[in-house]
mmCIF file of C-alpha atoms and ligand atoms in Angstrom:
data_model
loop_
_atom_site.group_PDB
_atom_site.id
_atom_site.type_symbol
_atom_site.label_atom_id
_atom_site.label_comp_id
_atom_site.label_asym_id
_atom_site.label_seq_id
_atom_site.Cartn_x
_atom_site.Cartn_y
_atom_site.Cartn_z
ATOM 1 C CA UNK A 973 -10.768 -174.168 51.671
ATOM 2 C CA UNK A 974 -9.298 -173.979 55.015
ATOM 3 C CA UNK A 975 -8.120 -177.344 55.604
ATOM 4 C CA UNK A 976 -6.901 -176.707 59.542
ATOM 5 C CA UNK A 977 -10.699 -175.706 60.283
ATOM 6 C CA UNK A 978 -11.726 -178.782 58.055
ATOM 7 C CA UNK A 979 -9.705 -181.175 59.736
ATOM 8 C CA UNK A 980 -10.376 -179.931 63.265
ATOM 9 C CA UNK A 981 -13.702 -180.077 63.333
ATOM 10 C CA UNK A 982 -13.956 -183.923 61.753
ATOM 11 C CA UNK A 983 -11.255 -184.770 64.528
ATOM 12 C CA UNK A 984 -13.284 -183.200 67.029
ATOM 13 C CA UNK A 985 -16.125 -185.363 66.068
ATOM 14 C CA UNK A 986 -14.140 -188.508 65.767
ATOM 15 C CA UNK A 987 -12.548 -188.276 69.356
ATOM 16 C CA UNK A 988 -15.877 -188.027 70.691
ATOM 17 C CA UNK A 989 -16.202 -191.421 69.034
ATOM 18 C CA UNK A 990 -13.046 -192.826 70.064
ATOM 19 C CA UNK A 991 -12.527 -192.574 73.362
ATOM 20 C CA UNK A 992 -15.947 -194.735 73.662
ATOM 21 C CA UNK A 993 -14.741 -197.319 71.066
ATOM 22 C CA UNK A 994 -13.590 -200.678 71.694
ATOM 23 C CA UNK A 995 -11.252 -200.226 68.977
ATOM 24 C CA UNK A 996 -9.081 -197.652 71.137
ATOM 25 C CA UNK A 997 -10.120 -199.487 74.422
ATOM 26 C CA UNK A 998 -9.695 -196.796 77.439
ATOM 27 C CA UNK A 999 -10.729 -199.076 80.267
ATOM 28 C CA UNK A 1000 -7.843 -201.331 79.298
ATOM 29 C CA UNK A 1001 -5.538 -198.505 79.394
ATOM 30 C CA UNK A 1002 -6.733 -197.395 82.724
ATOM 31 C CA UNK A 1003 -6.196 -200.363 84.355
ATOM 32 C CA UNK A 1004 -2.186 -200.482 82.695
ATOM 33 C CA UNK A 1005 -2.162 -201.402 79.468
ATOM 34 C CA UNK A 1006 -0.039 -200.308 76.853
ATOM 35 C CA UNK A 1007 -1.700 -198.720 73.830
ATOM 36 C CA UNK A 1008 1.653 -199.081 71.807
ATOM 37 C CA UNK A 1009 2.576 -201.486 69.410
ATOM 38 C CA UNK A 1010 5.587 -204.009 68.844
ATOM 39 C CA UNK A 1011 7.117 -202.407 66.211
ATOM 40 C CA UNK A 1012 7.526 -198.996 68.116
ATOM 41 C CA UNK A 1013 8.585 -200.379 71.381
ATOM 42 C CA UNK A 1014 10.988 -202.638 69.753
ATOM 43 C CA UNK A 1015 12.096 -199.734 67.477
ATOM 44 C CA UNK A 1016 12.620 -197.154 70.629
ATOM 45 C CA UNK A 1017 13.909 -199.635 73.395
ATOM 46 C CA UNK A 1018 13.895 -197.422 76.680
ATOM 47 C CA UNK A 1019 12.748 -194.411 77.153
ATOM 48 C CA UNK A 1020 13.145 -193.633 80.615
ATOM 49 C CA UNK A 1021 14.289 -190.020 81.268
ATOM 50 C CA UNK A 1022 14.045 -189.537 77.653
ATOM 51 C CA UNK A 1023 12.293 -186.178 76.553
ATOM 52 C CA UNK A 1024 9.728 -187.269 73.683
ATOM 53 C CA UNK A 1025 7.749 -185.492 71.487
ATOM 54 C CA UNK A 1026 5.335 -187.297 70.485
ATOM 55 C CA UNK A 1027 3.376 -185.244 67.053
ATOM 56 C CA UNK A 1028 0.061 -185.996 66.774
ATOM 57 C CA UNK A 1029 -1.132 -187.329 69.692
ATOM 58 C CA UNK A 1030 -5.149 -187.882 69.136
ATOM 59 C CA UNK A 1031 -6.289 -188.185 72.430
ATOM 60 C CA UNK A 1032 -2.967 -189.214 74.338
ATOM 61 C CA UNK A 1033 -3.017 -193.321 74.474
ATOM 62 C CA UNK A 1034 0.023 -193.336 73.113
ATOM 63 C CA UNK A 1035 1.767 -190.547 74.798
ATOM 64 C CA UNK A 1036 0.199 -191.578 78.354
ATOM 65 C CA UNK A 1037 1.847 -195.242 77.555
ATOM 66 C CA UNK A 1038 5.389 -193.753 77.058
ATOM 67 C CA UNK A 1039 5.156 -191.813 79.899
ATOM 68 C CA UNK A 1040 3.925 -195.116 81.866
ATOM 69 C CA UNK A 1041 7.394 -196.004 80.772
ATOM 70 C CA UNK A 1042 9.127 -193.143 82.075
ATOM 71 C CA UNK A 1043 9.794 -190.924 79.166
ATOM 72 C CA UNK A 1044 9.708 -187.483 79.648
ATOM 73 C CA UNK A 1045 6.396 -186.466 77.298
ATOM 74 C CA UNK A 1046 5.245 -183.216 75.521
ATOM 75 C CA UNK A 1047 2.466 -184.091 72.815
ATOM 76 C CA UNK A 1048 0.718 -181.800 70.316
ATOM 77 C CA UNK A 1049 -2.632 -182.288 68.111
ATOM 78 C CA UNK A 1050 -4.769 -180.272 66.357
ATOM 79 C CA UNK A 1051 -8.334 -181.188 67.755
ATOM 80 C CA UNK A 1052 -9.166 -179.402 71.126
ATOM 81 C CA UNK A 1053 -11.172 -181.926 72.384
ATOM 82 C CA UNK A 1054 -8.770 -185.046 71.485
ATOM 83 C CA UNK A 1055 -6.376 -182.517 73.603
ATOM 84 C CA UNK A 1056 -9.135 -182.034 76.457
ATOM 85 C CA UNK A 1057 -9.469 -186.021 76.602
ATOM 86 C CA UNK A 1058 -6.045 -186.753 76.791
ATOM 87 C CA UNK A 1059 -5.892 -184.237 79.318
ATOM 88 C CA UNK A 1060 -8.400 -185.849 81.491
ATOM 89 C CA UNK A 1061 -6.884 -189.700 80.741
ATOM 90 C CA UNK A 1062 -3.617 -187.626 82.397
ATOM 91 C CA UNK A 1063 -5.394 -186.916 85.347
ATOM 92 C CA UNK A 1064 -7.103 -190.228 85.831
ATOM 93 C CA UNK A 1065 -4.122 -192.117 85.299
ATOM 94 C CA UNK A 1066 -2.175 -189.511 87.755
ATOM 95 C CA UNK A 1067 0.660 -189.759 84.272
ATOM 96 C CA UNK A 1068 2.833 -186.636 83.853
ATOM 97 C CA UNK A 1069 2.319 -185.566 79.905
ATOM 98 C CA UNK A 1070 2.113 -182.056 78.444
ATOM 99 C CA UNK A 1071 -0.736 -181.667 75.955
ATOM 100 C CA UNK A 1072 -0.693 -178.690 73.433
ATOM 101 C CA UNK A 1073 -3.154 -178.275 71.167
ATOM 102 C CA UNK A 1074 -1.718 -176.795 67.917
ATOM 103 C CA UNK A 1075 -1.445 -177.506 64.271
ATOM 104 C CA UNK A 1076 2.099 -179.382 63.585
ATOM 105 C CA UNK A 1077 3.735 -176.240 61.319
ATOM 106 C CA UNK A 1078 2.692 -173.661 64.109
ATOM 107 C CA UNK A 1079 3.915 -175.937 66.870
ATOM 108 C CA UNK A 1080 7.244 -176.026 64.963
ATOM 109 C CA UNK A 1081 7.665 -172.652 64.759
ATOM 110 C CA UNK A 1082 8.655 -172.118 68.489
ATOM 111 C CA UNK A 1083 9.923 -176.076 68.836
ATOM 112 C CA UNK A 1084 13.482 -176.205 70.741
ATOM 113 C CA UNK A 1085 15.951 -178.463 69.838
ATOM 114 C CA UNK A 1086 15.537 -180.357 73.007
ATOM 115 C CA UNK A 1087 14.487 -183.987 72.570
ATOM 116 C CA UNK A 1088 16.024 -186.898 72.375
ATOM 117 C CA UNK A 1089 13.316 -188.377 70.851
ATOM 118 C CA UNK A 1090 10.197 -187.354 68.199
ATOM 119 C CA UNK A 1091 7.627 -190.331 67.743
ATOM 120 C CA UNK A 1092 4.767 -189.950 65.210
ATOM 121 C CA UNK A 1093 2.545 -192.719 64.300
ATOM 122 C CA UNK A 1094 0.170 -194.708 62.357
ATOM 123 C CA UNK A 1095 -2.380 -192.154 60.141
ATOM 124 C CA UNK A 1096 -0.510 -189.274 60.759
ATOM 125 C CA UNK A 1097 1.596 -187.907 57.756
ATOM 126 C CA UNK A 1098 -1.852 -187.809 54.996
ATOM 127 C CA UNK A 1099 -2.873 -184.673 57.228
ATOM 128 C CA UNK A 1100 0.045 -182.896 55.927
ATOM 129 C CA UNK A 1101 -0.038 -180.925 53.037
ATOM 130 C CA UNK A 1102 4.246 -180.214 52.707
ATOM 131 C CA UNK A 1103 6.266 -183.312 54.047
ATOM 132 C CA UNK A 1104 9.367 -181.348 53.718
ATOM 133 C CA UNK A 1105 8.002 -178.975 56.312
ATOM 134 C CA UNK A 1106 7.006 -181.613 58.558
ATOM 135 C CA UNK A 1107 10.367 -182.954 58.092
ATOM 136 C CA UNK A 1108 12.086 -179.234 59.368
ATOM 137 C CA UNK A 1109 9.774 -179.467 62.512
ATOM 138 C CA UNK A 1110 10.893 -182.823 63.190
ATOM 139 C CA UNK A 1111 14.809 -181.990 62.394
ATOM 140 C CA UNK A 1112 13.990 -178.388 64.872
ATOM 141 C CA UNK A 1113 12.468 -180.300 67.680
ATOM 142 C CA UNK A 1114 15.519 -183.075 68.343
ATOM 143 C CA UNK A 1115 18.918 -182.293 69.931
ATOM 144 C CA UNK A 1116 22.029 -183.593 68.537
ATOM 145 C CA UNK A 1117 21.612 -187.476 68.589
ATOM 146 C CA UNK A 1118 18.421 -187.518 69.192
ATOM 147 C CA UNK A 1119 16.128 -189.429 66.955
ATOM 148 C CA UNK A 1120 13.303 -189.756 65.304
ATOM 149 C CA UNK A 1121 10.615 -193.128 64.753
ATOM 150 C CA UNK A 1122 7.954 -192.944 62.384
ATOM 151 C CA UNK A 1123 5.246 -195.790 62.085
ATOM 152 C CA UNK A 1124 3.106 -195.401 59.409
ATOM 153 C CA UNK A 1125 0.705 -196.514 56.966
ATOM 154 C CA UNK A 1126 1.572 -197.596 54.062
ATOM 155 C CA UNK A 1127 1.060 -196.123 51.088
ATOM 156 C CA UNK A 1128 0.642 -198.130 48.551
ATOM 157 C CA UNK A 1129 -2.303 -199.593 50.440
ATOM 158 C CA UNK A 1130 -3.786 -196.046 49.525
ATOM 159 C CA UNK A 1131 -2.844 -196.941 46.370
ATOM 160 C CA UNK A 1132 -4.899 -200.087 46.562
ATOM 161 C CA UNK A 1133 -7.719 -198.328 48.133
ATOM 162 C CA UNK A 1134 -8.453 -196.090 45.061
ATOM 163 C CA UNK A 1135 -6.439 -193.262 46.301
ATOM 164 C CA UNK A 1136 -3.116 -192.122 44.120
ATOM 165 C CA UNK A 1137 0.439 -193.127 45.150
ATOM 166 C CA UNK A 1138 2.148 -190.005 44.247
ATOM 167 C CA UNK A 1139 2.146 -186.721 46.154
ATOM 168 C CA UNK A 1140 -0.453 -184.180 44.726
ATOM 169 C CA UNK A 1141 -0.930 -180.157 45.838
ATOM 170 C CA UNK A 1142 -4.576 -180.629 45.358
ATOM 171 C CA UNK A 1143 -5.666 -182.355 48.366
ATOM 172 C CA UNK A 1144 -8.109 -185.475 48.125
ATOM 173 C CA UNK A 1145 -11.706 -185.195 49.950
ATOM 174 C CA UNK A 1146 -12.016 -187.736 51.926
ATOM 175 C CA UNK A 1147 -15.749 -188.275 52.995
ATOM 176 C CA UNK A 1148 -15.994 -190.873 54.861
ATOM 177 C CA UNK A 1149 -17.050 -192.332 58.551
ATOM 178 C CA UNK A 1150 -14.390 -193.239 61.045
ATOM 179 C CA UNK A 1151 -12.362 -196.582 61.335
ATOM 180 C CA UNK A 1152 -13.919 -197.334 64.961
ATOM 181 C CA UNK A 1153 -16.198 -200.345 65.125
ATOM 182 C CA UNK A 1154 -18.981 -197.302 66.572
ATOM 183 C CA UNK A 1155 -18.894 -195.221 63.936
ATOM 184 C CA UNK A 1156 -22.477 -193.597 64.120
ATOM 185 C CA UNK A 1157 -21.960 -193.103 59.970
ATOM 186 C CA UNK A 1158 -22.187 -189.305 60.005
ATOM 187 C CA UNK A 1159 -19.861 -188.332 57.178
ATOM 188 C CA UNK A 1160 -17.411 -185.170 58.067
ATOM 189 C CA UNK A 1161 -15.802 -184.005 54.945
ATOM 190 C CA UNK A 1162 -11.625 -184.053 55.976
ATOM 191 C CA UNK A 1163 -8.982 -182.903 53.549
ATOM 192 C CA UNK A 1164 -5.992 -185.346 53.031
ATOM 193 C CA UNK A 1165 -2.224 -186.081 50.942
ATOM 194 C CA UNK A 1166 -0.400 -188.732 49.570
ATOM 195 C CA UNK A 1167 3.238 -189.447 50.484
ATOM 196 C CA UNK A 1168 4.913 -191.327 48.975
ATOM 197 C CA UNK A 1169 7.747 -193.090 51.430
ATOM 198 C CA UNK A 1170 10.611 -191.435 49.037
ATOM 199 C CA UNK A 1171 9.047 -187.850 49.484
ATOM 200 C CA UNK A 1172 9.249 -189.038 53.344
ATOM 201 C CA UNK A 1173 13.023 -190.554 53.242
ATOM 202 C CA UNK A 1174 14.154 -187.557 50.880
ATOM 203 C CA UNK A 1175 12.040 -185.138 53.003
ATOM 204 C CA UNK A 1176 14.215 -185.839 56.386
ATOM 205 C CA UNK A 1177 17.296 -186.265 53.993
ATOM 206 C CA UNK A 1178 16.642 -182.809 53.238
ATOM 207 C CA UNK A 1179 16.021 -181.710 56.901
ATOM 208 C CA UNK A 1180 19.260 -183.033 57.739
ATOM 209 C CA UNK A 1181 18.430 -186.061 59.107
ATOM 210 C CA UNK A 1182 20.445 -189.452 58.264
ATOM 211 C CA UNK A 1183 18.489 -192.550 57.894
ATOM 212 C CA UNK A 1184 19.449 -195.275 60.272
ATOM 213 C CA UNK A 1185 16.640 -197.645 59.620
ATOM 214 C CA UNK A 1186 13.574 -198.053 57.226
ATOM 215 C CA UNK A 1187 11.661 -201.244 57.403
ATOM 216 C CA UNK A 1188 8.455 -202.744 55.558
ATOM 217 C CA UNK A 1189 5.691 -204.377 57.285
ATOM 218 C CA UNK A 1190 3.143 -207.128 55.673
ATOM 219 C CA UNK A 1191 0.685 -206.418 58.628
ATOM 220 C CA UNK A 1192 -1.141 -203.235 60.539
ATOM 221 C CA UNK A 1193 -1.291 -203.585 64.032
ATOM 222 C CA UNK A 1194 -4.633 -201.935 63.598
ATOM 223 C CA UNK A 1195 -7.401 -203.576 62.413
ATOM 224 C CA UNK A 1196 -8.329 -200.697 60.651
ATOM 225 C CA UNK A 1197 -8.917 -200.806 56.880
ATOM 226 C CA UNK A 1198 -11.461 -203.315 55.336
ATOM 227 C CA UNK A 1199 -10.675 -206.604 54.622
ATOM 228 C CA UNK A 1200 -8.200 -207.628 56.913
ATOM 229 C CA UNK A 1201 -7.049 -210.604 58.061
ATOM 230 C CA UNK A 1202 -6.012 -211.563 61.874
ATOM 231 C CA UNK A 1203 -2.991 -214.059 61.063
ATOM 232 C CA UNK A 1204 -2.394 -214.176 65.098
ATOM 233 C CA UNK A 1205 -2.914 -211.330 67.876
ATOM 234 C CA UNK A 1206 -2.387 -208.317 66.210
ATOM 235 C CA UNK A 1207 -1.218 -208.841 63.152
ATOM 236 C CA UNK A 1208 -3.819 -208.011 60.077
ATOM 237 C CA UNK A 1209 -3.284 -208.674 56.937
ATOM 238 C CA UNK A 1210 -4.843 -207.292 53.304
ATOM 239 C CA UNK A 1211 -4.176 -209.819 50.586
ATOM 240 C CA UNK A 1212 -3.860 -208.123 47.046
ATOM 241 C CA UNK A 1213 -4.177 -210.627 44.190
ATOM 242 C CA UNK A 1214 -2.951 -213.561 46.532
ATOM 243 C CA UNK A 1215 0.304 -211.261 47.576
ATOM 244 C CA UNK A 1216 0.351 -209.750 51.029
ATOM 245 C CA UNK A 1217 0.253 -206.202 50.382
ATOM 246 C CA UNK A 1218 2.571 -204.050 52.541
ATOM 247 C CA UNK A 1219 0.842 -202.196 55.543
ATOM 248 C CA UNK A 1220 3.255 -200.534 57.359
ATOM 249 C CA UNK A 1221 6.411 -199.327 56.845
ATOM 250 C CA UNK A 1222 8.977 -197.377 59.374
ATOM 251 C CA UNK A 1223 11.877 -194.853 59.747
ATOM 252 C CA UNK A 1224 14.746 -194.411 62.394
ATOM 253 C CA UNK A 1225 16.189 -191.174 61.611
ATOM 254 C CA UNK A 1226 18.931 -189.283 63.949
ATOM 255 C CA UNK A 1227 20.226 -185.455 64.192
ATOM 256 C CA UNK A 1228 23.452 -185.215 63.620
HETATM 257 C C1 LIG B 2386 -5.072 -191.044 63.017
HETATM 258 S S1 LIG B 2386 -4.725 -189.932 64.298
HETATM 259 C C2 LIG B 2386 -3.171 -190.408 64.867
HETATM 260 C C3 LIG B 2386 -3.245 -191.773 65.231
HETATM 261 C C4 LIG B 2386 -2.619 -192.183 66.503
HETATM 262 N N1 LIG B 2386 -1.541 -193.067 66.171
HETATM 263 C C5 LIG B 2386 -3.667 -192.897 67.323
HETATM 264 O O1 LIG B 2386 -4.257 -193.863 66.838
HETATM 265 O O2 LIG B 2386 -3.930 -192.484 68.434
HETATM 266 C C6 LIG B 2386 -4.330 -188.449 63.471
HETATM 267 C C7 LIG B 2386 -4.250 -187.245 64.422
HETATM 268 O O3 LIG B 2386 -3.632 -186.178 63.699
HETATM 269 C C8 LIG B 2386 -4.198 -184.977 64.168
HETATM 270 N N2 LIG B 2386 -3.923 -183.919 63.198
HETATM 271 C C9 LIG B 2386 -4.422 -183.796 61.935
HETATM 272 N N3 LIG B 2386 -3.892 -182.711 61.332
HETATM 273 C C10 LIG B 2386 -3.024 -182.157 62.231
HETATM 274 C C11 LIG B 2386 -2.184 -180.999 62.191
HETATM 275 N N4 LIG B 2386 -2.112 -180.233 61.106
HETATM 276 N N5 LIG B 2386 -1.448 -180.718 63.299
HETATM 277 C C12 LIG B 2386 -1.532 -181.484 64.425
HETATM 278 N N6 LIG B 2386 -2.302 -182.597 64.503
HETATM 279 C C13 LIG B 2386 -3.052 -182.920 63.418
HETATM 280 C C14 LIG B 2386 -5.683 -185.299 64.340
HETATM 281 O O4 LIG B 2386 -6.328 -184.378 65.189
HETATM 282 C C15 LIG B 2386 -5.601 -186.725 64.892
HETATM 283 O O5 LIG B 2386 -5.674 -186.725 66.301
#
């Protein structure tokens, strides 16, 4: 099964979704909000004048809200039309981003080792089939010192979910709407991994990376899975058997 074509055409159909949704909330953004989170602002600091790459972009929030900031931004995703949105939030907004639309392993083939930053985030890493190649793009893409922050789901909420914990070449069908309060419940069959954070921390390890910082979180920013909790503004949480189950978790990793 071709899993690029698979994916593409269920993000395609998502997008379309998202930039409507209140979940992803463009007008807000138009006016000047800030699509990113607390963890990854606190985790970056400033990024003025800072080249970022930001992999996997969906439709450019979060790469349009780091430029807002001043960082230098080049961002890459696989759907066309998440690209051709993000594209036309750029022009709106009258932010400077470049959008590429590519698959993350192609991108990486012709990446230059010229950022000081590479920022990837929240639902990003189960579309990957090889985490140590993701890792090599990563390691390709940032200049000596520069760094890399990853925000991302946590896996043993898969775990929790019914999905396994442990990395698996077979990739699991996933079936399912989207996560957006408008989903119109048209299933698009998507193909998806496990990774388990080791494979992730060994992964950049591997790549060549050192490990400055990894961190657990007992909330999503997202209200995005069922069952959650708000405990305040924008913090949701899943209990598991009375236990707060962890939701997040996050690396700092720099180049050598
Ligand atoms: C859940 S979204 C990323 C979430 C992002 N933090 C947000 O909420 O805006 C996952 C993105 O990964 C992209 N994607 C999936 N497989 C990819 C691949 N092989 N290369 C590049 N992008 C890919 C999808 O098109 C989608 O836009």
């Amino acid at each position: 099964m071709d899993y690029l074509a698979l994916n593409k055409a269920a993000w395609d159909k998502r997008t379309e979704l998202h930039v409507d949704s209140e979940f992803y909330d463009v007008a807000s953004f138009l006016t000047g909000a800030s699509s990113l989170k607390p963890i990854e602002l606190k985790l970056m600091g400033d990024v003025k004048g800072k080249k970022l790459l930001h992999l996997q972009c969906h439709f450019g929030l979060d790469s349009l809200s780091w430029a807002r900031l001043g960082a230098q931004v080049t961002a890459v995703d696989l759907s066309s039309e998440a690209i051709r949105q993000a594209k036309e939030l750029a022009q709106k907004t009258g932010l400077n981003a470049e959008f590429i639309c590519d698959d993350v392993y192609h991108f990486g083939e012709n990446t230059q080792a010229i950022h000081d930053w590479v920022f990837t985030s929240y639902g990003a890493l189960c579309w990957l089939p090889d985490i140590n190649r993701w890792a090599q793009v990563v390691a390709a893409s940032l200049k000596a010192g520069g760094k890399l922050c990853l925000a991302e789901f946590h896996p043993v909420h898969d775990l929790i979910s019914g999905y396994g914990y442990f990395h698996r070449e077979e990739a699991d069908l996933d079936e399912e709407g989207t996560y957006t309060e408008n989903d119109d419940g048209e299933v698009s069959p998507m193909l998806t991994w496990g990774h388990p954070v080791s494979d992730v921390v060994n992964a950049l390890i591997k790549a060549g990376l050192h490990l400055e910082q990894l961190d657990e979180y007992d909330y999503s920013p997202y209200n995005c899975f069922e069952d959650l909790k708000e405990r305040k503004a924008g913090e949701f949480v899943y209990e598991h058997e009375h236990y707060p189950s962890p939701l997040v978790y996050s690396i700092i990793a720099s180049k050598p």
